[in-house]
PDB file of C-alpha atoms (C1' of nucleotides) in Angstrom:
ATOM      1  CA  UNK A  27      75.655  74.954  54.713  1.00 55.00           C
ATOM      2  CA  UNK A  28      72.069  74.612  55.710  1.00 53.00           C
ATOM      3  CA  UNK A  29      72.518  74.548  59.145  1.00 61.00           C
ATOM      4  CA  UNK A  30      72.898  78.176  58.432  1.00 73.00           C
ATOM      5  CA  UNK A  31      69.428  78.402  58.184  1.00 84.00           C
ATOM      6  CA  UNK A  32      68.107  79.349  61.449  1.00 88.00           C
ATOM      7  CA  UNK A  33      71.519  81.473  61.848  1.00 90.00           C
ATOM      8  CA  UNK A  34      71.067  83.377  58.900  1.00 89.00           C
ATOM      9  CA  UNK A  35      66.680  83.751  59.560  1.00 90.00           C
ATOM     10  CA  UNK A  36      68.053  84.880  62.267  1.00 91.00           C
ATOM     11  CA  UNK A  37      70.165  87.905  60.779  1.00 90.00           C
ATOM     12  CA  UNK A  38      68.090  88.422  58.188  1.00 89.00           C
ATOM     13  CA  UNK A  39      64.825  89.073  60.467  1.00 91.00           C
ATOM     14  CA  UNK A  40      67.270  91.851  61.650  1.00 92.00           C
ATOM     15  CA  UNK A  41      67.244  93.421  58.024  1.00 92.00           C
ATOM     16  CA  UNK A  42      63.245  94.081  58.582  1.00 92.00           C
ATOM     17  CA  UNK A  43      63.840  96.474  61.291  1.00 93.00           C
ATOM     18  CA  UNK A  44      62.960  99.726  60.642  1.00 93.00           C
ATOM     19  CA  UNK A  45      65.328 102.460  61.803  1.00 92.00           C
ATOM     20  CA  UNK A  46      64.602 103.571  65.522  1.00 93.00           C
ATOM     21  CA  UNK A  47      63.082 100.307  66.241  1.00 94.00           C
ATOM     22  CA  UNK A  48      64.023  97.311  68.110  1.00 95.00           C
ATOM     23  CA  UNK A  49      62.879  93.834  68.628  1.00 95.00           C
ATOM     24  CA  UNK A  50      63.144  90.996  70.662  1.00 95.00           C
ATOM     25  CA  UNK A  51      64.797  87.513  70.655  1.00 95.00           C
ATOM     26  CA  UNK A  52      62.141  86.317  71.498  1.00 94.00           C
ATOM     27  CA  UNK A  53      60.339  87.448  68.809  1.00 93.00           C
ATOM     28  CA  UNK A  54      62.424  86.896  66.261  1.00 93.00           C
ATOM     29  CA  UNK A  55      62.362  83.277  67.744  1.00 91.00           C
ATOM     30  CA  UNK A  56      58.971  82.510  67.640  1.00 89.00           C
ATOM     31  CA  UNK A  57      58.731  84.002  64.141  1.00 89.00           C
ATOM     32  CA  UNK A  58      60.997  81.592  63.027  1.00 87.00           C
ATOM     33  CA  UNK A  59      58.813  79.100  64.708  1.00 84.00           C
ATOM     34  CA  UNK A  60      61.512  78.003  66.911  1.00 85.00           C
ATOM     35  CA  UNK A  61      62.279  77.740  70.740  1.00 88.00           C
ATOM     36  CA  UNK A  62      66.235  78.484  70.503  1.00 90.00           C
ATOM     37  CA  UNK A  63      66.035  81.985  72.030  1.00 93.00           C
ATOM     38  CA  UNK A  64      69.522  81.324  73.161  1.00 93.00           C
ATOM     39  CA  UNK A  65      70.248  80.434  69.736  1.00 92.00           C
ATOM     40  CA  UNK A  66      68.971  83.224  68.355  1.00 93.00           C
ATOM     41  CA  UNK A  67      71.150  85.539  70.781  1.00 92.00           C
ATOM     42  CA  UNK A  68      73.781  83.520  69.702  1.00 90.00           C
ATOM     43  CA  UNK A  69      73.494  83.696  65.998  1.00 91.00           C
ATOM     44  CA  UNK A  70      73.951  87.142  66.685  1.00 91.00           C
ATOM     45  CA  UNK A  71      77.233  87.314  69.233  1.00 90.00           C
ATOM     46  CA  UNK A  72      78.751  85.057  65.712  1.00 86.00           C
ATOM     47  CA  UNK A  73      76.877  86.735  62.949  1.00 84.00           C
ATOM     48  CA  UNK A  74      79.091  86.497  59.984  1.00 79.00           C
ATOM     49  CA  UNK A  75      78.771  90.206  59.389  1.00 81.00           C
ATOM     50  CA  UNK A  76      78.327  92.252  62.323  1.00 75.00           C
ATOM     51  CA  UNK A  77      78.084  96.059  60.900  1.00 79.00           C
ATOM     52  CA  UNK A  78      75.263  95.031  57.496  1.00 84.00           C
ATOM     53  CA  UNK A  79      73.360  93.216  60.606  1.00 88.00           C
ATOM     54  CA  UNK A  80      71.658  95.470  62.668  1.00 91.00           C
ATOM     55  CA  UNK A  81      72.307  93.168  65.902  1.00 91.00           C
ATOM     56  CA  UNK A  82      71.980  96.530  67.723  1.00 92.00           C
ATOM     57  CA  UNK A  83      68.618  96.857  67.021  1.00 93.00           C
ATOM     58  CA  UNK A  84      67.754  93.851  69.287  1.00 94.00           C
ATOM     59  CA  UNK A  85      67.263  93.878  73.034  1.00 94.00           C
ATOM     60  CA  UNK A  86      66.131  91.364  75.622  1.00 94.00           C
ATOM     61  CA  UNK A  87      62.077  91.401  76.054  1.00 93.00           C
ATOM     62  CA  UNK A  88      62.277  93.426  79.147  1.00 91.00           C
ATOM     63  CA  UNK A  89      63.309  96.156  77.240  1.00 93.00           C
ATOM     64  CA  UNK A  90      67.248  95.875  78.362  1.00 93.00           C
ATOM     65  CA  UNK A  91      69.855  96.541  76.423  1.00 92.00           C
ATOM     66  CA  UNK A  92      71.206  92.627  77.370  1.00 92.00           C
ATOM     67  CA  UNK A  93      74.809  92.347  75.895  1.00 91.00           C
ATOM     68  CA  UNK A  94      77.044  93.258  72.941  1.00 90.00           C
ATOM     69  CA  UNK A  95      80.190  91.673  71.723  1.00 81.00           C
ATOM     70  CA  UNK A  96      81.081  93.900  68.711  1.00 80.00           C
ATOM     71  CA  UNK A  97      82.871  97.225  69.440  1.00 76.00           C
ATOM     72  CA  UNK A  98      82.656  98.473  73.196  1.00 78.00           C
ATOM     73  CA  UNK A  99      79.985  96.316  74.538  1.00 84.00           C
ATOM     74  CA  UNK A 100      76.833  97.229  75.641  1.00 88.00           C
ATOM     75  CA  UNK A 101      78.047 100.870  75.371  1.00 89.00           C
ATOM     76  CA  UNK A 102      78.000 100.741  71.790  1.00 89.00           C
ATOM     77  CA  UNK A 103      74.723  99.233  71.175  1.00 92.00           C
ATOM     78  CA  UNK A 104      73.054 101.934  73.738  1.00 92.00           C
ATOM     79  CA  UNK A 105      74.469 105.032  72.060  1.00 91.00           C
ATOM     80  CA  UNK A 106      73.562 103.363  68.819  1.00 91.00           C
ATOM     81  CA  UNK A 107      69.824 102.747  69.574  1.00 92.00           C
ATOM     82  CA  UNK A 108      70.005 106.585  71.024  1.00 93.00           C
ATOM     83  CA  UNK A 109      71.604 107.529  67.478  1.00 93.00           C
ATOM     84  CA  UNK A 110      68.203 105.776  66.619  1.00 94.00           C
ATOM     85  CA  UNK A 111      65.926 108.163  68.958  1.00 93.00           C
ATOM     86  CA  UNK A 112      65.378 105.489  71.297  1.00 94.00           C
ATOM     87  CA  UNK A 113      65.467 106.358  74.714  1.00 93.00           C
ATOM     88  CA  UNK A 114      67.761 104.532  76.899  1.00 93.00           C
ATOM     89  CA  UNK A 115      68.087 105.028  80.371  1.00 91.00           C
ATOM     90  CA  UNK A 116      70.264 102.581  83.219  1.00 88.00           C
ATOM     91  CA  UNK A 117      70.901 100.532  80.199  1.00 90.00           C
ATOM     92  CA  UNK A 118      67.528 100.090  79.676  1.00 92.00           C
ATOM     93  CA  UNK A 119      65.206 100.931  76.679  1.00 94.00           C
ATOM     94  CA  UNK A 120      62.854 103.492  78.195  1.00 92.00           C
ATOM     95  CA  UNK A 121      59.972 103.374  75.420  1.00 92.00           C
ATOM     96  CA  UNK A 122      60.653 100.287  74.626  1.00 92.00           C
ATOM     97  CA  UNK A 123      57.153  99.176  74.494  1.00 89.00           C
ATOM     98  CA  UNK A 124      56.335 102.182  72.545  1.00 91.00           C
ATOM     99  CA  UNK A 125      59.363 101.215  69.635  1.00 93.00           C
ATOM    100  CA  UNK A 126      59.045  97.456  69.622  1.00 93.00           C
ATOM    101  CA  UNK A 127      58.834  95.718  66.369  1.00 93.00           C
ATOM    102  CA  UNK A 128      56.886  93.014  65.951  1.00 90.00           C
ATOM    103  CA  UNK A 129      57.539  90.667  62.707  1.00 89.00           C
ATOM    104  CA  UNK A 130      54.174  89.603  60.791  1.00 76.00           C
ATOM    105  CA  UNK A 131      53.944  86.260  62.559  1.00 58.00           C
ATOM    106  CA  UNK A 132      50.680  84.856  61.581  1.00 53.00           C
ATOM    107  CA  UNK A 133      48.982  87.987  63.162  1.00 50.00           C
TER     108      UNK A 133
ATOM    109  C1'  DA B   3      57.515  88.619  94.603  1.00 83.95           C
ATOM    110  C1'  DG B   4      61.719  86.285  93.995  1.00 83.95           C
ATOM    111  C1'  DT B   5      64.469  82.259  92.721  1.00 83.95           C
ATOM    112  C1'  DC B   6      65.571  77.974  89.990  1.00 83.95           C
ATOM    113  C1'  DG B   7      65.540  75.020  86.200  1.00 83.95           C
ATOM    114  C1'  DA B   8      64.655  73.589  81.630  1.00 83.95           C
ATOM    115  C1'  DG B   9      64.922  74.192  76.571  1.00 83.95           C
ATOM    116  C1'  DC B  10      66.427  75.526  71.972  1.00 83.95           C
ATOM    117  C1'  DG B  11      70.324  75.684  67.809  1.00 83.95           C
ATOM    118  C1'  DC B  12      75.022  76.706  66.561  1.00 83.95           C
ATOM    119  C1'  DG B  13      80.003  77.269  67.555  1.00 83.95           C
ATOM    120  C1'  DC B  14      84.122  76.002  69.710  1.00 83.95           C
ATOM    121  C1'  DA B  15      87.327  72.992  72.698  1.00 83.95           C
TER     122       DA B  15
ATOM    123  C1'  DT C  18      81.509  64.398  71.939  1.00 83.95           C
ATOM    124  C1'  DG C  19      80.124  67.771  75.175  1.00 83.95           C
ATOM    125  C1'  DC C  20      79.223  72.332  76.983  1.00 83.95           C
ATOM    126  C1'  DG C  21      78.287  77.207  76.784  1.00 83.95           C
ATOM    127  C1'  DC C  22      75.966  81.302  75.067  1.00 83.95           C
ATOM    128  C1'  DG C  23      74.302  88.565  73.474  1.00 83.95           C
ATOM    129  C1'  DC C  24      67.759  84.477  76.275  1.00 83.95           C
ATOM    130  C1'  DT C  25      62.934  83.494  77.855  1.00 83.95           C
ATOM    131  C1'  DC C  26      59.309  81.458  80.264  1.00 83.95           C
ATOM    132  C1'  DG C  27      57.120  78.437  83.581  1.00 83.95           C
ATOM    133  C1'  DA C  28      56.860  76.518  88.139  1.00 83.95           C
ATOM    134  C1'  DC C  29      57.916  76.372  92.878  1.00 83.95           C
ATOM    135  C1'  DT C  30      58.952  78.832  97.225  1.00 83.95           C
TER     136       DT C  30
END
DNA sequence: AGTCGAGCGCGCA
DNA sequence: TGCGCGCTCGACT
């Protein structure tokens, strides 16, 4: 199917992360040269494979942790980004800034 | 400074 | 066929 397309960009952007960083859907949106940040979000609540996609790894641009519909929630995701060395604080990245990823988007 | 609305792309009813 | 969603930003108040 190649509507899949900006699904699997999507999930695939997520593969570029390196471990104990985090990006944005925002970014990843506008590196795929697309508006959809909800559809980006939502490529990853149905990602076709949940654990070899790092949706963890991605947090809303204010640094929050935002949501997570694999294992526990939100819980999950935060004590995996700690696993990570991230810093995480009110469900909130704390050096966020400091651990953002940023694709190579034309830069 | 805070609140509201619009916009994208895919999935499901 | 239509709406909602793991969101974000811009504009108005």
């Amino acid at each position: 199917m190649k509507k899949d397309n900006f699904n699997q960009k999507c999930l695939n952007k997520l593969h570029l992360i390196p471990k104990g960083m985090v990006t944005t859907y925002f970014e990843i949106a506008n590196s795929l040269n697309s508006k959809g940040y909800r559809a980006v979000g939502n490529a990853m609540a149905n990602n076709p494979h949940p654990i070899t996609t790092p949706c963890h790894r991605v947090v809303r641009s204010d640094g929050t942790i935002g949501e997570y519909s694999y294992s526990s929630g939100i819980k999950t995701k935060i004590k995996l980004l700690k696993e990570e060395g991230l810093l995480i604080q009110n469900n909130k990245i704390i050096n966020f800034k400091s651990k953002l990823f940023k694709f190579n988007s034309t830069s």
